[in-house]
Coordinates of C-alpha atoms in Angstrom, one line a residue:
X10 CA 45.1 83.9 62.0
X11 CA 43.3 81.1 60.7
X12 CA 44.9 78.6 58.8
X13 CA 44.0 77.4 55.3
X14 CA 41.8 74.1 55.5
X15 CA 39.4 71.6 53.0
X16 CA 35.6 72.8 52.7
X17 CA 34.2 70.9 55.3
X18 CA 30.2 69.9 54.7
X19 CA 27.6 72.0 56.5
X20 CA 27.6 69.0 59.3
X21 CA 31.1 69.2 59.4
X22 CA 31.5 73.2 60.2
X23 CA 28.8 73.3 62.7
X24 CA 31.1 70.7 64.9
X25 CA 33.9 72.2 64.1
X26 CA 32.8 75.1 65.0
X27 CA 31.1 74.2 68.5
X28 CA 34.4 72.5 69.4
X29 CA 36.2 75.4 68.7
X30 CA 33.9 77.8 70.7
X31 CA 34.3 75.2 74.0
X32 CA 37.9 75.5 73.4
X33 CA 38.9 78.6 73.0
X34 CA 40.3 80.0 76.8
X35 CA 40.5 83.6 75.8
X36 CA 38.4 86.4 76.5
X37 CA 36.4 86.6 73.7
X38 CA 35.5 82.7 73.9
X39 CA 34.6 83.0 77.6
X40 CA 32.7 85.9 76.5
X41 CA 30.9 84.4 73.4
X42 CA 30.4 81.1 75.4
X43 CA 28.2 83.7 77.8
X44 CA 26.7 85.2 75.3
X45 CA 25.2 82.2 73.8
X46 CA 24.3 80.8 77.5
X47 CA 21.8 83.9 77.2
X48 CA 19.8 82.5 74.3
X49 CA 19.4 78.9 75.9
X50 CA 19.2 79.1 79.7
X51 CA 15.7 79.1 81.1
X52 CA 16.2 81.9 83.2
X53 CA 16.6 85.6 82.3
X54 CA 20.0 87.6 83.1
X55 CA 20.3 88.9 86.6
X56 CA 21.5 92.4 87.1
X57 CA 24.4 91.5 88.8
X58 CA 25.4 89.1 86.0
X59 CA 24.9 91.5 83.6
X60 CA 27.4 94.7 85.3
X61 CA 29.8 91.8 85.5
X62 CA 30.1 91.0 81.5
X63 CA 29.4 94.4 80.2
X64 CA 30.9 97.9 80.7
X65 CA 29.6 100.2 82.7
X66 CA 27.2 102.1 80.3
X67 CA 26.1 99.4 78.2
X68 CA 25.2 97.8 81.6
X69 CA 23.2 101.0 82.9
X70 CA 21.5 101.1 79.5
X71 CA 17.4 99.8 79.0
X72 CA 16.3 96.7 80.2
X73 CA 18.7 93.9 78.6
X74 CA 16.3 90.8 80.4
X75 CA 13.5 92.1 77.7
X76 CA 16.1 92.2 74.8
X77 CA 17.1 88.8 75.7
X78 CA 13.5 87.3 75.7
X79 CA 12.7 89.0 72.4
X80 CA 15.9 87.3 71.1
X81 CA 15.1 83.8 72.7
X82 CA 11.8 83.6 71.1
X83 CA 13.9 83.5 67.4
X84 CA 15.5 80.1 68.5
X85 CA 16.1 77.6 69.2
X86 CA 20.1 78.1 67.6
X87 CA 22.3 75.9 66.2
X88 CA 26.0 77.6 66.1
X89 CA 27.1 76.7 62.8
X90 CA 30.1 79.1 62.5
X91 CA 32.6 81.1 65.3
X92 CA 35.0 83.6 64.1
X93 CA 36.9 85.6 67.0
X94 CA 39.3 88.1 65.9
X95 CA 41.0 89.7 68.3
X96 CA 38.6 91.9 70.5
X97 CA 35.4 91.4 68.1
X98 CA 34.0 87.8 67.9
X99 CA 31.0 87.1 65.5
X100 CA 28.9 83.3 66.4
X101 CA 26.9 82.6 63.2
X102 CA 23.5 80.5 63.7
X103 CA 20.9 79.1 62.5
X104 CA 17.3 78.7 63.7
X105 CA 14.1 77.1 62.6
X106 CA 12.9 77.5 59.0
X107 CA 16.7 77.4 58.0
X108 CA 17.1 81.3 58.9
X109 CA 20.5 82.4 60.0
X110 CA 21.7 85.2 62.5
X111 CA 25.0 86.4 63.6
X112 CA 25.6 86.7 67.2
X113 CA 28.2 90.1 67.4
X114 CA 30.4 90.7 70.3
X115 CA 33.1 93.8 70.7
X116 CA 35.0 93.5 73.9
X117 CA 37.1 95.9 75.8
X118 CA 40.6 95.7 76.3
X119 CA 40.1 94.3 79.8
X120 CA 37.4 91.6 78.2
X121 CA 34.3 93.0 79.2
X122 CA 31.4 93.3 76.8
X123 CA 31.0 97.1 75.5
X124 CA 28.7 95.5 72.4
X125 CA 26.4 93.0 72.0
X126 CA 24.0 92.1 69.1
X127 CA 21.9 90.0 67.3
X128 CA 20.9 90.2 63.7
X129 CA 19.8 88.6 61.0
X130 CA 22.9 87.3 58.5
X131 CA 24.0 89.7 55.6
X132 CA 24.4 87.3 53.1
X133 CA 27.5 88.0 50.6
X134 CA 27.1 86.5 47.4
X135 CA 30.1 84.6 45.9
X136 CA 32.2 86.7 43.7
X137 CA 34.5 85.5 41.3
X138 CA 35.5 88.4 39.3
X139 CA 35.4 92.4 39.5
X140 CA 31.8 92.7 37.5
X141 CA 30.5 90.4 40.5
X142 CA 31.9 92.8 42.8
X143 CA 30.7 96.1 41.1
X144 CA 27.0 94.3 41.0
X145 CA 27.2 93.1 44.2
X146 CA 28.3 97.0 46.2
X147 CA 26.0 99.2 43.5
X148 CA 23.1 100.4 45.4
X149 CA 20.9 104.1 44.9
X150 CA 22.0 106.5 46.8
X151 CA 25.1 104.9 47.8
X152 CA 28.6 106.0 46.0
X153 CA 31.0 103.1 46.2
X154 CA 34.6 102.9 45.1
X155 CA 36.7 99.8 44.8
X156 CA 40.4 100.0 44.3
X157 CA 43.0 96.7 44.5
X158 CA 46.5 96.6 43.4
X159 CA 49.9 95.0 43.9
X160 CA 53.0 96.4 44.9
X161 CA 55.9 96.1 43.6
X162 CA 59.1 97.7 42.9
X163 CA 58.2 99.3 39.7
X164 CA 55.1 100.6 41.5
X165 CA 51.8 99.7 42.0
X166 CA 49.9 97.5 39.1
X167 CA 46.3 98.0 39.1
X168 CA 44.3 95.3 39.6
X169 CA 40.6 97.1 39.9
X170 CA 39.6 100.6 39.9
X171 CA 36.0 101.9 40.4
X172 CA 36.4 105.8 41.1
X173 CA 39.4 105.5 43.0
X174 CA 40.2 109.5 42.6
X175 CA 37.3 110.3 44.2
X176 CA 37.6 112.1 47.4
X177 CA 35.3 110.3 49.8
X178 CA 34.9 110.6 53.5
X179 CA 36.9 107.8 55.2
X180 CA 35.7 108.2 58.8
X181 CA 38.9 106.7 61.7
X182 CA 41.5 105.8 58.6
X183 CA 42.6 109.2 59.5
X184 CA 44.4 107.3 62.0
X185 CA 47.0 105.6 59.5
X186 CA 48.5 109.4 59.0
X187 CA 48.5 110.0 62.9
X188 CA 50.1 106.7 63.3
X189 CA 52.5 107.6 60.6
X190 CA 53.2 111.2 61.9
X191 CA 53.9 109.5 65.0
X192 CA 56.8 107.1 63.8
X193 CA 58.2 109.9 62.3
X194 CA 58.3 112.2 65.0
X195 CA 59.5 108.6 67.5
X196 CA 62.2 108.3 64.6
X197 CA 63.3 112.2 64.8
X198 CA 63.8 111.2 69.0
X199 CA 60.9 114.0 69.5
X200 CA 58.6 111.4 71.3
X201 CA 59.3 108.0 73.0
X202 CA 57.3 104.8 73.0
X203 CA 57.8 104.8 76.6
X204 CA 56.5 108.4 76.6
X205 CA 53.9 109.1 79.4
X206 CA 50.4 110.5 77.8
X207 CA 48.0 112.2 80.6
X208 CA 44.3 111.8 79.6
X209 CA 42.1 115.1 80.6
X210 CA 38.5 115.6 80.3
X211 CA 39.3 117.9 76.8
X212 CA 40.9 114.8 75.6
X213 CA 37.7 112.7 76.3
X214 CA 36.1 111.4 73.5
X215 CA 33.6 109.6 72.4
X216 CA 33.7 105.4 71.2
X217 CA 34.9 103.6 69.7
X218 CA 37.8 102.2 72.0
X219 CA 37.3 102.2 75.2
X220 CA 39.9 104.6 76.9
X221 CA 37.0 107.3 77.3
X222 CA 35.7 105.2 80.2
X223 CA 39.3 105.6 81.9
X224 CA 39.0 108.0 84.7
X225 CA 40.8 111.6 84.7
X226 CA 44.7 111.7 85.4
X227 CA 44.8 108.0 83.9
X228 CA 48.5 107.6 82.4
X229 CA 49.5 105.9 79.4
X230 CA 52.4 105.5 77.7
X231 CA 52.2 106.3 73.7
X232 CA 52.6 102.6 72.7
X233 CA 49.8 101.9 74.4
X234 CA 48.0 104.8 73.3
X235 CA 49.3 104.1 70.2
X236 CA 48.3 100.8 70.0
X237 CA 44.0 101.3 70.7
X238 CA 44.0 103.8 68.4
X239 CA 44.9 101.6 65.7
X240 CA 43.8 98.2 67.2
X241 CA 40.7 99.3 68.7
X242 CA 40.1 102.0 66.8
X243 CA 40.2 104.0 69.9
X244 CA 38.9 108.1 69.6
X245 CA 40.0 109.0 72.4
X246 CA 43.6 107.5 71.7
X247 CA 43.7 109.1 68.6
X248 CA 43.2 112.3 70.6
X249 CA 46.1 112.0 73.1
X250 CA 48.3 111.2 70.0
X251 CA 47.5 114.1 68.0
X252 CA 47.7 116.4 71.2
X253 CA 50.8 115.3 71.9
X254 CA 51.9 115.8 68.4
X255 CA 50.2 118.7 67.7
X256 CA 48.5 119.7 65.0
X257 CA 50.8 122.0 62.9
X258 CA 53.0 118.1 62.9
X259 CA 50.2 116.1 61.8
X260 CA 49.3 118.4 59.0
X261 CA 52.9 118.7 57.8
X262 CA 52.8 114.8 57.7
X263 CA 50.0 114.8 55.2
X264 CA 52.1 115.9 52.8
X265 CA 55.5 114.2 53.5
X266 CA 52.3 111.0 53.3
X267 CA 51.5 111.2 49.5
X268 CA 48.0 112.8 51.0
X269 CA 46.4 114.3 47.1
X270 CA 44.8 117.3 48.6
X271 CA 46.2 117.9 52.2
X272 CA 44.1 121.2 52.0
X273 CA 40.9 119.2 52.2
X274 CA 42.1 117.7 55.4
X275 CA 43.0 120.8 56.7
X276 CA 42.6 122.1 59.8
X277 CA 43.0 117.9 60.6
X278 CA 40.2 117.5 63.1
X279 CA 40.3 115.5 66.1
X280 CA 38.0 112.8 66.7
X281 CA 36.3 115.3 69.7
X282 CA 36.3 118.2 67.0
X283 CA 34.3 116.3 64.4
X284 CA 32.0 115.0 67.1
X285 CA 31.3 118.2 68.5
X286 CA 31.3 120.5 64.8
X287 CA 29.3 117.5 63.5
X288 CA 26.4 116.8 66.0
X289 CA 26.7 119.6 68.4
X290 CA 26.1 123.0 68.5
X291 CA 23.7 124.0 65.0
X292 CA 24.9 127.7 64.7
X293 CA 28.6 126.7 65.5
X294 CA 28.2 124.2 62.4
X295 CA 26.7 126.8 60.2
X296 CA 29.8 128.6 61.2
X297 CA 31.9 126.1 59.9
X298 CA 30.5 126.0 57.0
X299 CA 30.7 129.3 56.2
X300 CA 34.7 129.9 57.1
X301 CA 37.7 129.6 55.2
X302 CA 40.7 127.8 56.7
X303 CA 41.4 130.4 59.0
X304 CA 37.8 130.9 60.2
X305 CA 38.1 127.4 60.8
X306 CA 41.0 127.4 62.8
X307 CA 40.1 130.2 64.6
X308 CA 36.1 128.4 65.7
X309 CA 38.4 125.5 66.6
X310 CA 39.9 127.3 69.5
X311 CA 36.6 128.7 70.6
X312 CA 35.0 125.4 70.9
X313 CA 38.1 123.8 73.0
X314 CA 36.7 122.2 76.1
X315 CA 35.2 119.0 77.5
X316 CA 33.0 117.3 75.1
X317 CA 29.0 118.2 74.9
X318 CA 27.7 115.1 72.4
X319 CA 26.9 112.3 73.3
X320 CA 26.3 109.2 71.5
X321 CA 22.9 109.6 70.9
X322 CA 23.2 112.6 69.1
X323 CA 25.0 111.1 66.5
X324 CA 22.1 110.9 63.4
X325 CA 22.0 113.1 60.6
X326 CA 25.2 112.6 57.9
X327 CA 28.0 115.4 58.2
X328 CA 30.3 114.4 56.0
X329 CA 28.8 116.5 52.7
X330 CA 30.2 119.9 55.2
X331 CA 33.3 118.8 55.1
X332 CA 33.3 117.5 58.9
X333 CA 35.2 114.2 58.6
X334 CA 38.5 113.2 57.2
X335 CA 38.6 112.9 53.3
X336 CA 40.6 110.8 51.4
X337 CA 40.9 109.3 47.5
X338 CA 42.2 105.8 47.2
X339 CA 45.4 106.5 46.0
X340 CA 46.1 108.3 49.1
X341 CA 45.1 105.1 51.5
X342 CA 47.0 102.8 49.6
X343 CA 50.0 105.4 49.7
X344 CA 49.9 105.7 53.6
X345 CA 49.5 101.9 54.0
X346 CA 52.3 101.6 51.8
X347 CA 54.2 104.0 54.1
X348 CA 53.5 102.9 57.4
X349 CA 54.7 99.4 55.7
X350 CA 58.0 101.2 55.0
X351 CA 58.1 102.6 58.4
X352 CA 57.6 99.3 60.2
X353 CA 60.7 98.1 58.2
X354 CA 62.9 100.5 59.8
X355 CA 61.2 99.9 62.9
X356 CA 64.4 97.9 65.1
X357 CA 61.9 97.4 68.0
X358 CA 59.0 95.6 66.1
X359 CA 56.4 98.2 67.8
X360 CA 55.3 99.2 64.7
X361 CA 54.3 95.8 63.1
X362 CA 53.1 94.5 66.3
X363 CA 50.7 97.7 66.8
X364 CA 49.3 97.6 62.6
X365 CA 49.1 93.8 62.3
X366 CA 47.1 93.4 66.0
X367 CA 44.0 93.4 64.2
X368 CA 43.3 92.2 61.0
X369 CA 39.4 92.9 60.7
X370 CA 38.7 89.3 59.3
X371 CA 39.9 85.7 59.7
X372 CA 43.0 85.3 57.7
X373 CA 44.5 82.5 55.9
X374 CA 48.1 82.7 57.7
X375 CA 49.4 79.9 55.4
X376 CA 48.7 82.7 51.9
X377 CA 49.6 85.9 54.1
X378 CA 52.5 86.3 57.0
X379 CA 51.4 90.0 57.3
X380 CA 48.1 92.2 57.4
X381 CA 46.9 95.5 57.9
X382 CA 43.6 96.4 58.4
X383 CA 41.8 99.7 59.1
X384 CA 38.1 101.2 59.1
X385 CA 36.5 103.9 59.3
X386 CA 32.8 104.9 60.2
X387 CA 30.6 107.7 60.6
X388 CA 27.2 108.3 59.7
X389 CA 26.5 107.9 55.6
X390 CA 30.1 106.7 55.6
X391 CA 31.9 103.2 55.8
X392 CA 35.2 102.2 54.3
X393 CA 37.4 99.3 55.0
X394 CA 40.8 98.5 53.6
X395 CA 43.5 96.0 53.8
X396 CA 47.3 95.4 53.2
X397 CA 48.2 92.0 52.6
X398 CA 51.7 90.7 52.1
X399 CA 52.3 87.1 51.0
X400 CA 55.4 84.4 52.6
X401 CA 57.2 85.4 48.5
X402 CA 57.3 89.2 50.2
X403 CA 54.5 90.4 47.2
X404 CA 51.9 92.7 49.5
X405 CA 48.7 93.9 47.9
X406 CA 46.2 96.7 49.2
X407 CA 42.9 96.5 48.9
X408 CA 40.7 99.8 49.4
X409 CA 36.4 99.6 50.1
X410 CA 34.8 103.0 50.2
X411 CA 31.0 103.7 50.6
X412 CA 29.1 106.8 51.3
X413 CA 25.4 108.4 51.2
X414 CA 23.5 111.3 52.6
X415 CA 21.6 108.8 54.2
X416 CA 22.6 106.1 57.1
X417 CA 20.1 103.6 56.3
X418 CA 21.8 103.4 53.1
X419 CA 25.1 102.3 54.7
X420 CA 24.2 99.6 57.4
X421 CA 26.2 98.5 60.3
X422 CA 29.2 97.7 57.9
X423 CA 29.2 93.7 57.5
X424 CA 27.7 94.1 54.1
X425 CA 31.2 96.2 52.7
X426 CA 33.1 94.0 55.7
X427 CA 31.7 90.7 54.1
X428 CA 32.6 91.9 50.7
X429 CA 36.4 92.5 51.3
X430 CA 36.5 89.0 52.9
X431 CA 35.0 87.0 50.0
X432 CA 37.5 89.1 47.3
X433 CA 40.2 87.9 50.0
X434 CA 39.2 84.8 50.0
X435 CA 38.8 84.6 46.2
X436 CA 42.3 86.3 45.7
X437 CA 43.9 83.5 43.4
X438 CA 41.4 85.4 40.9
X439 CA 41.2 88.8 42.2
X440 CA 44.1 89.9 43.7
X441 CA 46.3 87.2 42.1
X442 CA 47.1 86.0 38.5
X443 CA 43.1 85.8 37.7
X444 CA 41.1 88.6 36.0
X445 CA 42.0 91.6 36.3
X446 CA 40.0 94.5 35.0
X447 CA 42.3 97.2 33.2
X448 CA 45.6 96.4 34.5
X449 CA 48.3 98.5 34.2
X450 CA 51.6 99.4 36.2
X451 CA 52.7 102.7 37.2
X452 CA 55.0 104.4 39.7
X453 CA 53.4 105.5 43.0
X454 CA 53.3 109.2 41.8
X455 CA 51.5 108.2 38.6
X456 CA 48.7 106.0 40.0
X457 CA 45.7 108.1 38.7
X458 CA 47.2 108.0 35.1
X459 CA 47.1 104.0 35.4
X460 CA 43.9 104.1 36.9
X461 CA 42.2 106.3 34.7
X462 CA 43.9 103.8 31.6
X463 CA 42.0 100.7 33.4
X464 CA 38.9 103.0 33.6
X465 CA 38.8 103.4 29.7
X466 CA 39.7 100.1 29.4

């Protein structure tokens, strides 16, 4: 986490933030520090250097000398920002002409490159109150939703509502439930962290994560497992949780959750399920579409076996059928409240090590000691949200929903990622004691009543 500092001048950053990209002796520094070799050396990337800083596929994949060149001929660069977060690192530059790029890297959990971009800067206007943020996310096509409140023990006073009882896709923050089913069924003695997971090739997924690249038999224990899924976002993690759970237990959990409508997340797909329904088989999705429940759960056990998609497949939205994991904003602040809950019972700290490993942004650690972060992607769909708990003990949650029948529409995610950083970093007014739009208080149960009140208001 970063800590709070002055504004430094423009001059003043770009040092700063050179110095810090020389110093930093983790992975994603020595990988960033690579990275930005690439757009200055005279030479173009060898082959050998290339399937030594990237995984396997991404390696094997076109010729990356060519990408390189077409990249080079932007510059020269000037780093003039350098946030790492955990296993994602973004380099911000500038180039002649005064235009700005950001240089994106994902790593793996054993630091090798699995992504690697360059692209032009989304710039995020400043927003200093809710009207600025509605402006700022509206865009045809596109249905948004913004919810922010604070916790407390009264329950939860609004802060913001834009259609927060809509039920929109919500791509992986399906895994909070998983992870919450999980603690449960840890805390009935059921499963262990310590617990041994098996992966198979019917457990193989697709990214993001990195534990489909793992070869068959691998062993893991469920902390581990446990700890990508939410961390990394990892599918295939996800996968080997909810086998080893079982379905008839995770959909049980929706409810004992505070999940709305569990019917609408019923049967609760896996990761492999909604990859295959959604981007597979044509007939086999008209088929899903035209089943109840039971048809549904019944297609689900034909289609059991070792994964068919690919990752380019993946195109066309899926999420109007019904093939992704839906959710109103009510329901994500509930399980984020829960799995806060759960971490508090949680003697061993597994828990709040696994949610607060990744925070998704650069956090002022001197305004919060604690943060959870997840997202969730698929094609038309992005969401992001965050729990934030201050050193007094307040926590607030912040919820960012988008989708369209259209991926264009949505983007790569740092347009919604940049707007949940800029309310966070404006949260003496937004999420603090500045404006709030429609505030109200009511108890967790009640939260569309408040809602609905601020809506009117």
């Amino acid at each position: 986490m970063k800590k709070a500092d002055s504004v430094p001048t423009p001059a003043e950053a770009a040092l700063a933030a050179q110095t810090a990209l020389a110093a930093d002796d983790s992975p994603m520094g020595d990988a960033a520090r690579w990275a930005m070799g690439l757009l200055t050396s005279s030479g173009l990337p060898r082959p050998e250097d290339v399937a030594a800083r990237f995984i396997p596929t991404f390696a094997a994949a076109g010729n990356f000398a060519e990408t390189v060149r077409e990249w080079r001929s932007k510059g020269p660069f000037t780093v003039r920002a350098y946030h790492p977060v955990a296993h994602k690192g973004w380099v911000v530059l500038s180039a002649p002409a005064g235009v700005r790029y950001i240089l994106s890297l994902t790593l793996d959990s054993s630091g090798l490159i699995r992504i690697l971009t360059l692209k032009p800067e989304t710039v995020i206007p400043d927003m200093v109150t809710w009207n600025d943020v509605e402006e700022t996310l509206h865009t045809p096509g596109v249905q948004h939703s913004v919810y922010a409140v604070r916790l407390t023990p009264d329950g939860h006073e609004v802060l913001h509502a834009s259609a927060p009882e809509r039920p929109m896709p919500t791509g992986s923050a399906y895994k909070l439930y998983l992870m919450r089913a999980l603690v449960a069924e840890i805390e009935k003695g059921t499963v262990g962290w310590d617990e041994i997971l098996t992966l198979t090739p019917e457990l193989r997924s697709l990214p993001t994560g990195d534990m489909q690249d793992l070869p068959d038999g691998t062993r893991v224990t469920v902390r581990e497992t446990a700890h990508k899924m939410i961390a990394l976002s990892d599918n295939t993690g996800a996968d080997l949780v909810a086998d080893r759970l079982g379905r008839e237990v995770v959909e049980r959990s929706l409810a004992a959750a505070g999940h709305h409508d569990p019917s609408l997340m019923r049967p609760f797909l896996t990761s492999h399920e909604v990859f295959e329904l959604g981007w597979g088989d044509p007939e086999r999705r008209a088929e899903w579409v035209r089943q109840d429940e039971a048809g549904r759960r019944e297609l689900l056990e034909k289609m059991a076996g070792v994964m068919t998609v690919r990752g380019s497949d993946l195109g066309a939205t899926v999420h109007q059928l019904g093939i992704d994991w839906h959710m109103d904003a009510f329901d994500v602040v509930r399980v984020l409240e829960g799995l806060l809950q759960d971490s508090g019972r949680d003697t061993s700290g597994t828990v709040e090590e696994i949610l607060t490993a990744y925070p998704g942004l650069l956090i002022d650690e001197e305004r919060w000691r604690r943060v959870y972060f997840k997202a969730g992607s698929s094609p038309g769909v992005m969401m992001f949200c965050w729990l934030l708990q201050d050193h007094a003990g307040i926590s607030y949650v912040l919820v960012l929903r988008q989708s369209a029948d259209e991926q264009r529409l949505i983007g790569d995610g740092l347009f919604l990622r940049g707007i949940g950083a800029k309310i966070i970093e404006a949260e003496a007014k937004l999420l603090s004691s500045g404006e709030r739009r429609g505030a109200g208080t009511a108890a967790a149960g009640d939260d569309r009543a408040s809602a609905g009140e601020a809506a009117r208001r």
